[in-house]
Coordinates of C-alpha atoms in Angstrom, one line a residue:
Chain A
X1313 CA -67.6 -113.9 -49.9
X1314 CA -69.2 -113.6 -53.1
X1315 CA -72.2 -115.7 -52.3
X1316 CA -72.3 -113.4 -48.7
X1317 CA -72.8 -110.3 -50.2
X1318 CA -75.1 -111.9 -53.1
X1319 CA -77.2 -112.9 -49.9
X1320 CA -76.8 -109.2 -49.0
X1321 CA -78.0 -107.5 -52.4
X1322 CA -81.2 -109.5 -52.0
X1323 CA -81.8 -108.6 -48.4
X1324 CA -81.5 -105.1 -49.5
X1325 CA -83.8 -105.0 -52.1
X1326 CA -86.7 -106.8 -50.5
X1327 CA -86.4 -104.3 -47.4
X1328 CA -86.5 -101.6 -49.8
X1329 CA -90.2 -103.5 -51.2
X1330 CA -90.9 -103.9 -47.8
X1331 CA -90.3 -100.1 -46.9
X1332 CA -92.3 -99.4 -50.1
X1333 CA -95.2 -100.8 -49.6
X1334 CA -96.8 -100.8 -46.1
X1335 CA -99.6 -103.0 -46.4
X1336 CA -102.1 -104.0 -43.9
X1337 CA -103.3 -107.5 -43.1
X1338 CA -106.9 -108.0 -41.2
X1339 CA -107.9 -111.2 -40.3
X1340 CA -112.1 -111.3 -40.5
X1341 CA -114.3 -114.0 -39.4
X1342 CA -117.9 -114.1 -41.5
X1343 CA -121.2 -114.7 -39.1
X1344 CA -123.4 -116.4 -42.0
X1345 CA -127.1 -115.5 -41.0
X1346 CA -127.0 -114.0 -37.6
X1347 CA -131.1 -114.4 -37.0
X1348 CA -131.7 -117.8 -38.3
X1349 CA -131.8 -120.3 -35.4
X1350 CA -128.4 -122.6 -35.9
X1351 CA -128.6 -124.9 -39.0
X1352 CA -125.8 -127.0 -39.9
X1353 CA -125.7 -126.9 -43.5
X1354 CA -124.2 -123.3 -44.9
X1355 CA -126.5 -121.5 -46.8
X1356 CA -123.3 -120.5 -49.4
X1357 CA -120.0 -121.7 -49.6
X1358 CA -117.0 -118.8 -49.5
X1359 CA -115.0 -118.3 -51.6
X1360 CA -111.8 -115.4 -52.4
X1361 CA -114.1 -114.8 -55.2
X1362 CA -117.6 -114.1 -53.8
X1363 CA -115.9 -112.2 -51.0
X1364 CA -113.7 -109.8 -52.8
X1365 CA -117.2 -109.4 -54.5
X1366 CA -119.2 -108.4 -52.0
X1367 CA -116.3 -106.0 -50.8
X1368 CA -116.2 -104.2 -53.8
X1369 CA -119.7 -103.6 -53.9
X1370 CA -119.6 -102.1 -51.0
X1371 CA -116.6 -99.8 -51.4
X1372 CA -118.1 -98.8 -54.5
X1373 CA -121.3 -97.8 -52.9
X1374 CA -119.8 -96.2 -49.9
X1375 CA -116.8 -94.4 -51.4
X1376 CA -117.8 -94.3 -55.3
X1377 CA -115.6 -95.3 -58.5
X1378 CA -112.6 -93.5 -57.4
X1379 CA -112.8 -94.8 -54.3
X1380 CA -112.7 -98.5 -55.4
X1381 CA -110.2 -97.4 -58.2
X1382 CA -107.3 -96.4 -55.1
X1383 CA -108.1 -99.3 -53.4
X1384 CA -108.2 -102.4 -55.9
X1385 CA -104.5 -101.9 -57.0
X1386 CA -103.8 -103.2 -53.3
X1387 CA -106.7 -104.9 -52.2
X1388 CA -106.6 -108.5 -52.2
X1389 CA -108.2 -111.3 -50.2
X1390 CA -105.6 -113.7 -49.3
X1391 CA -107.2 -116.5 -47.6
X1392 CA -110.7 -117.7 -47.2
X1393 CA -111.7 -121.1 -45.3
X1394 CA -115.0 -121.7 -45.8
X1395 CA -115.2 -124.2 -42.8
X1396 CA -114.2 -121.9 -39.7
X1397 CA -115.3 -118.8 -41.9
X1398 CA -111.9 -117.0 -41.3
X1399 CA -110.5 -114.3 -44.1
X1400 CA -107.2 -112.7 -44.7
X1401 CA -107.8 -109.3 -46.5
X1402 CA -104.8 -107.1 -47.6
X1403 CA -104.5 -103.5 -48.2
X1404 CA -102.0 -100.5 -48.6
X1405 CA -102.3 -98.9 -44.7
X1406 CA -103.9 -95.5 -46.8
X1407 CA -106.9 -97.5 -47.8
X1408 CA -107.2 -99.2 -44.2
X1409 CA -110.2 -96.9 -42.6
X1410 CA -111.8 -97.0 -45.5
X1411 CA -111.6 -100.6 -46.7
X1412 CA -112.6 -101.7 -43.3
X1413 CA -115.6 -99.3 -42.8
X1414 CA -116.6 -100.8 -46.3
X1415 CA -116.6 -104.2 -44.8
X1416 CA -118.4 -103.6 -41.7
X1417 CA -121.1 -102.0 -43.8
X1418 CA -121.6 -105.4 -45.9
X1419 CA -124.5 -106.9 -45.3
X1420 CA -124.8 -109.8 -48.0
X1421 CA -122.9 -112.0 -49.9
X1422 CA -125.1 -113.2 -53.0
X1423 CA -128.5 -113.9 -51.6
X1424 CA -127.1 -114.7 -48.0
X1425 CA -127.2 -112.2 -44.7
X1426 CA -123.5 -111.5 -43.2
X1427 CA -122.0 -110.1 -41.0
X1428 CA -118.0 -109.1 -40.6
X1429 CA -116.2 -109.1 -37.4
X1430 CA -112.7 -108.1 -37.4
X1431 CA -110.7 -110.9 -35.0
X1432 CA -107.1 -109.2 -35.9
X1433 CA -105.0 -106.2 -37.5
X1434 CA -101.0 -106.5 -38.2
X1435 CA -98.7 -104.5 -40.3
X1436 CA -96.6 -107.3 -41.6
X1437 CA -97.5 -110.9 -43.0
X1438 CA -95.4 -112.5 -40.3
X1439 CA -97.4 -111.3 -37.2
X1440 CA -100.5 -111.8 -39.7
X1441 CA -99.8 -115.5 -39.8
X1442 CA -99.4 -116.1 -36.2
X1443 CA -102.9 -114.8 -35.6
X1444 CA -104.0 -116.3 -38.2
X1445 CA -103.2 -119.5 -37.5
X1446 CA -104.1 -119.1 -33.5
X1447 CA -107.6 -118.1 -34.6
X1448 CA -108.5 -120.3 -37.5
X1449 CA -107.4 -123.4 -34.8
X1450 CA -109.6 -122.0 -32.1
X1451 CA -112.5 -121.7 -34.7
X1452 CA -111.5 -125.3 -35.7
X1453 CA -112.1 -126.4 -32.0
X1454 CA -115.1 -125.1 -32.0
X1455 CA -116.8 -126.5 -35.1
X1456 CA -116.0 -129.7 -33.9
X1457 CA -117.7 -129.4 -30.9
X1458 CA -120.7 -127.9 -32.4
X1459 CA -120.6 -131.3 -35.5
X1460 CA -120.0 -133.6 -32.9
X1461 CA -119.5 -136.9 -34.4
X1462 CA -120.8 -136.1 -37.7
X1463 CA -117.4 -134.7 -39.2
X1464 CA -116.0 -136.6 -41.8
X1465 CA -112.4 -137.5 -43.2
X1466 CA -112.5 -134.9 -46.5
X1467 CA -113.6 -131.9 -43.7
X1468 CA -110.6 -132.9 -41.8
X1469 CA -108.4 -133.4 -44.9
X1470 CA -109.5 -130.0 -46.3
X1471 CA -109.0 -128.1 -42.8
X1472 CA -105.7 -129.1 -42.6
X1473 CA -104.6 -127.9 -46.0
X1474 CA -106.1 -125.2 -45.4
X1475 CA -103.8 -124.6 -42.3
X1476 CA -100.9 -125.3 -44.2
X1477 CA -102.2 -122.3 -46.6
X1478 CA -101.9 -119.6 -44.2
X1479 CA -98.3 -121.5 -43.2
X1480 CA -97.0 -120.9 -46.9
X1481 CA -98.7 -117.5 -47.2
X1482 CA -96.2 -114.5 -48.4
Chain B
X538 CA -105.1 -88.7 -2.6
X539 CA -103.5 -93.1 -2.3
X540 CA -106.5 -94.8 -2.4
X541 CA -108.0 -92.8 -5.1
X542 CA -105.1 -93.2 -7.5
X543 CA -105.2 -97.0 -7.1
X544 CA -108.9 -96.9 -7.7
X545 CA -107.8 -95.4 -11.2
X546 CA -105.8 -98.1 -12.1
X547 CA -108.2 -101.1 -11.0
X548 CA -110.7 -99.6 -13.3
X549 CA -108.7 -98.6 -16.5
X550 CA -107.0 -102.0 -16.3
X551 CA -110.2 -103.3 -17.1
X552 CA -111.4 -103.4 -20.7
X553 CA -115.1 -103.2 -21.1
X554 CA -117.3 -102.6 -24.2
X555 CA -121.3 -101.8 -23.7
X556 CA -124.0 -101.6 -26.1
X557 CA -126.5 -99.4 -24.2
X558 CA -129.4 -99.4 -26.8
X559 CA -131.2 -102.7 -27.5
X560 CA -134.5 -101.6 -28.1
X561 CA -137.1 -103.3 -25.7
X562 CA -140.6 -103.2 -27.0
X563 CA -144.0 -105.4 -25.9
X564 CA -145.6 -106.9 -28.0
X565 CA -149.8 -106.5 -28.1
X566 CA -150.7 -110.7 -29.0
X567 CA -148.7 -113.5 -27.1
X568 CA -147.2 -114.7 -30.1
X569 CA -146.0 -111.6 -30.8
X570 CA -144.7 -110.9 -27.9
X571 CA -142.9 -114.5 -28.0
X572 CA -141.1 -113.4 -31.2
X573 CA -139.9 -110.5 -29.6
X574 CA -138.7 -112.3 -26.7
X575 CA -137.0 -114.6 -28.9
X576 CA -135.5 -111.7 -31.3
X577 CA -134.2 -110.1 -28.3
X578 CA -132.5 -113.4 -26.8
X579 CA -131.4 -113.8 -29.7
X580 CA -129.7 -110.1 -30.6
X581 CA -128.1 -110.3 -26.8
X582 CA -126.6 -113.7 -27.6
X583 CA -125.0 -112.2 -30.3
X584 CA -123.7 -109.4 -28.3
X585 CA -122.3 -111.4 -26.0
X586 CA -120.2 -113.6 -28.3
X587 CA -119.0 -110.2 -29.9
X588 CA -117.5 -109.3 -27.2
X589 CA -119.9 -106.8 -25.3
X590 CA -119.4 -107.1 -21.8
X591 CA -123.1 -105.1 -21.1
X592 CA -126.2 -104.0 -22.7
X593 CA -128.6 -102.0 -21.9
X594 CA -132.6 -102.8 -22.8
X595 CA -134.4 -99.6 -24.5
X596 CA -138.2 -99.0 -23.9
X597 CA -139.1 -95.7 -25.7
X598 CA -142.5 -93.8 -25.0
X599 CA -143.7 -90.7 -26.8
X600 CA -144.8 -87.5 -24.6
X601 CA -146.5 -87.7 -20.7
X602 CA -145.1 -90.5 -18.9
X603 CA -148.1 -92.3 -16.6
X604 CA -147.8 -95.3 -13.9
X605 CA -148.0 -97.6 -16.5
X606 CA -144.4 -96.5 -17.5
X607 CA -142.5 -98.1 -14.8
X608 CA -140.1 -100.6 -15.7
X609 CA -141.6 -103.8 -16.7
X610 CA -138.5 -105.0 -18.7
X611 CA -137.7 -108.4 -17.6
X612 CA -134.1 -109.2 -17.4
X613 CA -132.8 -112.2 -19.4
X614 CA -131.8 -115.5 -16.8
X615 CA -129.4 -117.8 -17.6
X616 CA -132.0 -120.7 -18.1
X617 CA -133.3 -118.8 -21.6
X618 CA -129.8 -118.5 -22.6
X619 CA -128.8 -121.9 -22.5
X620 CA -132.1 -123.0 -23.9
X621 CA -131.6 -121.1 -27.3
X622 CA -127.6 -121.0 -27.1
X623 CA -125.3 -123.2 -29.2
X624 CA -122.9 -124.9 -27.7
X625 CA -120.0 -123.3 -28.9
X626 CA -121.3 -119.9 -27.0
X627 CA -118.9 -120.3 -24.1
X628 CA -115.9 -121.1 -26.1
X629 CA -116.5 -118.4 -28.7
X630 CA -117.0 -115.6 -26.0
X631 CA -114.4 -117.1 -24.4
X632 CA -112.1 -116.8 -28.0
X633 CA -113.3 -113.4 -28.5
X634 CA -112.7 -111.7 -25.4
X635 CA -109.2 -112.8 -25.2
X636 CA -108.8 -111.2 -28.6
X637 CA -110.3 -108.0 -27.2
X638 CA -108.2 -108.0 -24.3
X639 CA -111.5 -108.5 -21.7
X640 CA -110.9 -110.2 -18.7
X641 CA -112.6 -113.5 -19.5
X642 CA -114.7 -113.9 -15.9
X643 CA -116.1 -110.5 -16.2
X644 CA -119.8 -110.7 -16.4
X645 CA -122.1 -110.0 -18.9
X646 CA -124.2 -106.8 -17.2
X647 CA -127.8 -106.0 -18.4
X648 CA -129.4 -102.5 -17.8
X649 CA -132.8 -100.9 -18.4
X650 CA -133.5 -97.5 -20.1
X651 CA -136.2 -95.4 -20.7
X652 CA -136.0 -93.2 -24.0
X653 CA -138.5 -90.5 -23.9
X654 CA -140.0 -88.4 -26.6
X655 CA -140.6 -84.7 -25.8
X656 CA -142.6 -82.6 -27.8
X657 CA -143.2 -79.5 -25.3
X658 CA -141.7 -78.1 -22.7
X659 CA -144.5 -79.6 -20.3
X660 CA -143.4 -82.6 -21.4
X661 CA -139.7 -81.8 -20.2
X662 CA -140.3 -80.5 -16.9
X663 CA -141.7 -84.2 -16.2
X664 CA -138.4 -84.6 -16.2
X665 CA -136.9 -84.0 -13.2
X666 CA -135.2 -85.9 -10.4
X667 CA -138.5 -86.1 -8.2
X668 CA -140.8 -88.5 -11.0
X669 CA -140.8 -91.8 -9.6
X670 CA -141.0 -93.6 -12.6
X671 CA -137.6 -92.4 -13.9
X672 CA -136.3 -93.9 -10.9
X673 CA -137.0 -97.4 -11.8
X674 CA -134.8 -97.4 -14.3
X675 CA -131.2 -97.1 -14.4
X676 CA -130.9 -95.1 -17.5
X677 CA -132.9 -92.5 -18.7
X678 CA -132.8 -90.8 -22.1
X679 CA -134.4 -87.9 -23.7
X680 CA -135.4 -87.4 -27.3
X681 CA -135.7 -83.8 -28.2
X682 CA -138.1 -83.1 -31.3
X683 CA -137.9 -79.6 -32.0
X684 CA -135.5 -76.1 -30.6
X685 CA -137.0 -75.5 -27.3
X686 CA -137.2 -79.2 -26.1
X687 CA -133.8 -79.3 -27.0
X688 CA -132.7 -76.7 -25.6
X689 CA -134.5 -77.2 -22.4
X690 CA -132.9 -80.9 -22.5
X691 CA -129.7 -79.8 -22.7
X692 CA -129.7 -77.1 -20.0
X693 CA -132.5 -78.3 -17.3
X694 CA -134.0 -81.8 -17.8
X695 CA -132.3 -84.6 -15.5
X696 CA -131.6 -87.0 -17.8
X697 CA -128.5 -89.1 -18.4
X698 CA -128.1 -89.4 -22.7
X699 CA -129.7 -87.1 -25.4
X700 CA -130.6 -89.4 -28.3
X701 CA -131.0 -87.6 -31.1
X702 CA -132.6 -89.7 -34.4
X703 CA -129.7 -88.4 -37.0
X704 CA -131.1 -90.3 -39.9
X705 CA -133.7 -87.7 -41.1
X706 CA -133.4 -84.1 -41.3
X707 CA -132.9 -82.5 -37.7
X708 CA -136.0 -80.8 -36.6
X709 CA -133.8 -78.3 -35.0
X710 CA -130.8 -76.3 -34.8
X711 CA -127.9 -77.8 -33.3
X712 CA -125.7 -75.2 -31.2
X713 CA -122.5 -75.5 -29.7
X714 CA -123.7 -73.1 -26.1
X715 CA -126.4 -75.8 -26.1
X716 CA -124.3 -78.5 -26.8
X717 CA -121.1 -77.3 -24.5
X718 CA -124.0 -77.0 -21.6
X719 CA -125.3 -80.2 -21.7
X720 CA -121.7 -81.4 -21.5
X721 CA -120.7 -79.5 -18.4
X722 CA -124.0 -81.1 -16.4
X723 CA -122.9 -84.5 -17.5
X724 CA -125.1 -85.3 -20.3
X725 CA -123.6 -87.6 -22.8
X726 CA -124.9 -87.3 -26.3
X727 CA -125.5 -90.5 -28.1
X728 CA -124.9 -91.6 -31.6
X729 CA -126.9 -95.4 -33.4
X730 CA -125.1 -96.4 -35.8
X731 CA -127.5 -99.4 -36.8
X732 CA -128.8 -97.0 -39.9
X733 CA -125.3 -96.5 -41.4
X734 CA -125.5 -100.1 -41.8
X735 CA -129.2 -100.9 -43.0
X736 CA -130.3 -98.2 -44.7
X737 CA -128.7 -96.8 -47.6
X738 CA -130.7 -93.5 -47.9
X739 CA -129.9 -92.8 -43.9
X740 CA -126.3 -93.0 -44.5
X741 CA -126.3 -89.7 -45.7
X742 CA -128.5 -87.9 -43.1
X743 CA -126.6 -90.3 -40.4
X744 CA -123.1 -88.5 -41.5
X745 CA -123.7 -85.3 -42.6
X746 CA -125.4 -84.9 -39.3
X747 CA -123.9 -86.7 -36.9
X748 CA -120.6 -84.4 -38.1
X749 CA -121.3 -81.5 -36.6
X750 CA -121.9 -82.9 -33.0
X751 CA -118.8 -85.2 -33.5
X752 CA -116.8 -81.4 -33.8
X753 CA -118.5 -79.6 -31.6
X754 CA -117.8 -82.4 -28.5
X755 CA -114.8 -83.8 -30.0
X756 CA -115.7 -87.3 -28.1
X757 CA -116.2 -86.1 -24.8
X758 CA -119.4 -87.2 -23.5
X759 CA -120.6 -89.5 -26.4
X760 CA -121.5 -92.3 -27.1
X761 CA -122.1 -95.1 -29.7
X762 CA -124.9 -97.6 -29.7
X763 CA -126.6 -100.0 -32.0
X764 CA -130.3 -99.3 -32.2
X765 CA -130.4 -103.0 -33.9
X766 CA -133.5 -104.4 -34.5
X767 CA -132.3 -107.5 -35.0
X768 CA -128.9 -109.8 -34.9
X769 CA -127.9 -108.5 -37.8
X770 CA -127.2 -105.1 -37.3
X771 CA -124.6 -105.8 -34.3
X772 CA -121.2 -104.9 -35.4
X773 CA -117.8 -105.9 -33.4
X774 CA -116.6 -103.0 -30.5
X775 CA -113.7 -102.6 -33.0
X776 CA -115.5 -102.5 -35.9
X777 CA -118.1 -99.8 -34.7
X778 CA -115.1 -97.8 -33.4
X779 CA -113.9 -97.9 -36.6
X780 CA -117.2 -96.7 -38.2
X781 CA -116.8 -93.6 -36.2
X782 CA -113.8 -92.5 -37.9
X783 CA -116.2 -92.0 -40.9
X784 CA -117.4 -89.0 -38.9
X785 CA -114.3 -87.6 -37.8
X786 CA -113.3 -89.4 -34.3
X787 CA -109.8 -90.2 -33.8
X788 CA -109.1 -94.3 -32.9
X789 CA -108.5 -93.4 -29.7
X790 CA -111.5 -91.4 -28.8
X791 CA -114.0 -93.8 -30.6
X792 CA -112.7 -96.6 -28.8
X793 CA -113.3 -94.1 -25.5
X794 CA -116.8 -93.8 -26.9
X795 CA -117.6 -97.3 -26.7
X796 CA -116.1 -98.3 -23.6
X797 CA -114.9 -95.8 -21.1
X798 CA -117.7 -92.9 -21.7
X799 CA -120.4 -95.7 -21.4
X800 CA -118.7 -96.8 -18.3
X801 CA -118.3 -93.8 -16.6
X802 CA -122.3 -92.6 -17.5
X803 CA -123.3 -95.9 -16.4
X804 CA -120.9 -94.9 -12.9
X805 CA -122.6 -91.9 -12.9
X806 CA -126.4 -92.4 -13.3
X807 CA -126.2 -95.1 -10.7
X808 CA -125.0 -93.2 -8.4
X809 CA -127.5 -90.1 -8.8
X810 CA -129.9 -92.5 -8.1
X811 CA -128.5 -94.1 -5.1
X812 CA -126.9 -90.8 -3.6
X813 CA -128.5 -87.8 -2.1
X814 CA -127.2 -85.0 -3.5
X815 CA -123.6 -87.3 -4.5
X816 CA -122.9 -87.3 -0.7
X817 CA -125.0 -89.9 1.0
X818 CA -125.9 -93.1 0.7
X819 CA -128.9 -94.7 2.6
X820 CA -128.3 -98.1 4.0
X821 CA -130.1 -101.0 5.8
X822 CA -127.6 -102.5 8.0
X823 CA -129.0 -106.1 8.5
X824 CA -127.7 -108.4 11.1
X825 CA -125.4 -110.5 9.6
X826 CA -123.1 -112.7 10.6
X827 CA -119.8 -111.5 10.1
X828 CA -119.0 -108.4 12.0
X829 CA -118.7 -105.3 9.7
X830 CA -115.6 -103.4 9.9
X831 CA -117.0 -99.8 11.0
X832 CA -114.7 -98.1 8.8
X833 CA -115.2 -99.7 5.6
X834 CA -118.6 -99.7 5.9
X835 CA -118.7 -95.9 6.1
X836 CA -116.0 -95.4 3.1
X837 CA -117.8 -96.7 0.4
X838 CA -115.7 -98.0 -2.7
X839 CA -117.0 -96.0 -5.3
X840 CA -117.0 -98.8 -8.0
X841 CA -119.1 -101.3 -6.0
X842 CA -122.7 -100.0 -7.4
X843 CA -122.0 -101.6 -10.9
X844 CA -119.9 -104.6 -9.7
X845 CA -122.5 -107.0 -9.0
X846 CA -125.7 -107.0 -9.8
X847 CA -129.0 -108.8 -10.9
X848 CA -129.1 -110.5 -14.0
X849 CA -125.5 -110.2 -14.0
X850 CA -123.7 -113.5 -15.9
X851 CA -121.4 -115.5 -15.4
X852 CA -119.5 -117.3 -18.1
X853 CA -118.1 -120.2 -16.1
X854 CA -122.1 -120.5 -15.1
X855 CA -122.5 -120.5 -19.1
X856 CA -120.2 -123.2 -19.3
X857 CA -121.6 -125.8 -16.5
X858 CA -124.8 -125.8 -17.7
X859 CA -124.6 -126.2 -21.6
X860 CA -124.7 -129.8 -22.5
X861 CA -121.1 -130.8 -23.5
X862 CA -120.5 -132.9 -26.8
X863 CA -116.8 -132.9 -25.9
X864 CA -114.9 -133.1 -22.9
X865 CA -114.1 -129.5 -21.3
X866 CA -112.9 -128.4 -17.9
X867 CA -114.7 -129.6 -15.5
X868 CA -116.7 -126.9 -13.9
X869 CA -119.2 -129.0 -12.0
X870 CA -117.4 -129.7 -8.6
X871 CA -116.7 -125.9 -8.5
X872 CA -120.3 -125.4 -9.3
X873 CA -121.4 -127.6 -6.4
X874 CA -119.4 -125.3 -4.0
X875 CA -120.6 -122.2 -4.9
X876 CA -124.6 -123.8 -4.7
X877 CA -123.5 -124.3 -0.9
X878 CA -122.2 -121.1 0.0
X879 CA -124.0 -119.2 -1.9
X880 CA -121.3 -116.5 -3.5
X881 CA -120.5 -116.3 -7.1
X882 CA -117.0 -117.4 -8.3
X883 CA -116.0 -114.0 -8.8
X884 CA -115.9 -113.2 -5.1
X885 CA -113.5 -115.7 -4.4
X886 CA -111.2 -114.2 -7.5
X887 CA -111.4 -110.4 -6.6
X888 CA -111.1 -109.8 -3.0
X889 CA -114.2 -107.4 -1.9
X890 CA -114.2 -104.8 0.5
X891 CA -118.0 -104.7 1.8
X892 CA -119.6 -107.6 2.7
X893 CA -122.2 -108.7 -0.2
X894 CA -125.9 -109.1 0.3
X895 CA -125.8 -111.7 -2.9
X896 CA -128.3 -111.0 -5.4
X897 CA -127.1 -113.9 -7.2
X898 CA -128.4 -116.4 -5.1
X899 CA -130.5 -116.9 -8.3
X900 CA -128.0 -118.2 -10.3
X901 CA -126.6 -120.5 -7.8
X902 CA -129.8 -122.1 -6.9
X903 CA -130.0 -122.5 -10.8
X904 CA -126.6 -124.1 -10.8
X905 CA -127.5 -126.7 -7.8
X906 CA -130.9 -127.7 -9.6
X907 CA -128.7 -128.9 -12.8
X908 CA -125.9 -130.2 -11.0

């Protein structure tokens, strides 16, 4: 009984976070120089790093210092695979129109052209993770077709812990 | 009062986003000309792995129109697709259009416009619904440049959009009689938003201006276009409907913006052109084989002037023809029927009401070359 309504306490308190803080969970894929004819090396590897970067600029830009100040406290990018280009971004929902308009308007990340494209938007991490995982497969499908035979075992070792990223996500 | 009703549904059931401002221009050298042929491939590409489900192709002229204006824009064919295209295109349109919600075997549509740049009001009473070279387009736009051309634009010329270039200071005053006008003769106003994106100095011009006509029409009658110049200044449906909100749309009448309103203008310039006065529709019956049902042919299905077209493609004609690394469906013994009959696949999916004269036979003699 004890350990039942231990169980309960805990419950409680993370719906009371979860009521708290509404976040917002888009799931981006990264174009990496849309006019260059199709080369199969990447220009730049991504990483959370240089991609929260380049956001940031561009919130800063667009909406100013105060601007970036509301957002940052929520703003995090959760996921970044470098080989199907995929990205989980979180925000707090006030800061969604304006974090995603900021994104849209990237351009560049470090000295390379890009280009964001929104693939999903859910309120919770659960539904985020689904998506997630449905998208980065289908973009997995499709890199191998495009590398034919030339894909090697650390690309398929890194790809799948990748996917099991998003699976422990929180 | 039935049959109207379930016209509504068929067409809001379908999802479909268009980018109607590609801008088409010639180039003076050959190799010039090649580069812009190859830009442009490669910026429609793009759109249709985005998720666009049409474009339209943009030739702008400045002042008097001559003989030498009629449409010369070539459409892109399949062939130059598959020639530049990776071969991941069909599976990645495929991927994003099932994100989108777009039916997957809708085709990829591709429209010419005319944007023209008025100065006087000469200039504006060229346009009217009597100049044959306005009529070989299926779009045409009208670029005001000072008060009275705008004026006159928005309460006499017979245009379908009124582009207005929002990213320097407006040469004129922007009223809401002029702009509620324009609105009741079915003009839609259009908006680029390929400067919010590029140019940092336009930004500011681009909102501050674009503000006022985004209250005054409240998303009735406009809509949003790229003017990209090149690949990089597409932006996703979504994401551009999201840009709007910067300006005061709500979600739901920016999405409207980018997919019903173009729709309907589309819907609506067509059938200026192919109706007298809205009412009647001239015909040559030929002879053909199957007998046509007297009363459908005089009932005309209102949504049949944009459903198939030339240049229109196919994606499952996408699919048979790129060279395939991995295994995939296999497309080609459907191919190989449709070469002998001569009707695209999506006949056979949506049941049609007139019998098709079928402008694709292009395509399928394409498809029984390869196979």
């Amino acid at each position: 009984l004890i350990y039942f309504y231990f169980l309960l306490q805990t419950d409680l308190q993370l719906w009371i976070i979860m009521v708290r803080f509404r976040n917002r969970y888009l799931v981006m894929e990264i174009f990496l120089d849309p006019n260059k004819d199709l080369a199969k090396d990447d220009p730049i590897i991504l990483t959370a790093n240089n991609v929260s970067k380049a956001i940031k600029d561009s919130i800063r830009q667009n909406f100013g210092e105060c601007g970036l100040a509301s957002l940052i406290g929520s703003f995090q990018v959760t996921y970044v695979n470098n080989i199907t280009k995929l990205c989980i971004i979180r925000v707090a929902r006030e800061g969604l129109e304006k974090l995603w308009s900021s994104t849209t308007m990237v351009r560049s990340i470090g000295q390379c052209q890009v280009m964001f494209n929104l693939l999903d938007l859910s309120g919770s991490i659960r539904a985020c993770k689904v998506a997630a995982l449905k998208c980065d497969e289908a973009k997995s499908e499709q890199y191998k077709q495009l590398m034919g035979d030339n894909i090697t075992p650390e690309i398929t070792e890194t790809m799948q812990n990748c996917l099991e990223k998003i699976k422990i996500l929180s | 009062m039935p049959k109207r009703r379930r016209n509504d549904n068929t067409q809001s059931s379908k999802i479909e986003f268009l980018d109607l401002n590609l801008p088409y221009t010639i180039g003076e050298s050959s190799k010039a000309s090649a580069t812009k042929k190859k830009t442009r491939l490669k910026i429609v590409i793009k759109a249709m792995e985005l998720g666009y489900t049409g474009v339209a192709y943009n030739h702008s002229i400045k002042g008097a129109m001559s003989n030498s204006d009629t449409c010369a824009i070539s459409l892109i064919p399949l062939s130059s697709i598959v020639q530049v295209a990776p071969q991941t295109l069909f599976s990645s349109v495929k991927f994003h259009r099932e994100l989108l919600n777009v039916p997957v075997n809708s085709p990829f549509r591709q429209y010419t416009r005319l944007t023209v740049a008025v100065d006087s009001m000469i200039q504006v009473a060229a346009l009217n619904s009597g100049n044959p070279v306005l009529k070989t387009y299926d779009l045409v736009a009208v670029k005001p440049s000072n008060q009275i051309t705008f004026e006159q634009a928005c309460k006499v010329a017979e245009v379908d959009i009124i582009a207005i270039n929002f990213s320097d200071k407006l040469p004129f005053r922007m009223d809401f009689h002029n702009v509620k006008a324009a609105i009741k003769r079915g003009i839609y106003f259009e908006i680029t938003y390929s400067h919010l994106i590029s140019d940092i100095n336009a930004r500011r011009q681009m909102i501050t201006n674009s503000k006022l006509l985004v209250e005054w029409t409240r998303g009735k009658n406009l809509i949003f276009s790229s003017a990209a110049a090149s690949a990089s200044e597409l932006r996703g449906p979504y994401d551009v409907a999201n840009l709007s909100s910067l300006l005061g749309l709500s979600m739901k009448h920016a999405k409207a913006a980018i997919s019903k309103n173009c729709r309907s203008l589309l819907h609506d310039s067509i059938q200026k052109k192919q109706y007298y006065k809205n009412a009647i529709k001239v015909e040559r019956i030929i002879s053909s084989t199957k007998p046509i049902d007297s009363k459908e042919a005089w009932f005309c299905d209102g949504d049949d002037h944009i459903s198939s077209r030339e240049g229109d493609l196919l994606l499952d004609d996408v699919a048979t023809k790129v060279p395939k690394i991995s295994k995939a469906i296999d497309f080609a013994s459907i191919a190989e029927k449709i070469a002998s009959n001569g009707f695209p696949l999506k006949d056979w999916l949506s049941p049609s009401k007139l019998p098709k004269m079928s402008k694709e036979v292009n395509l399928a003699s394409i498809a029984e070359a390869m196979v």
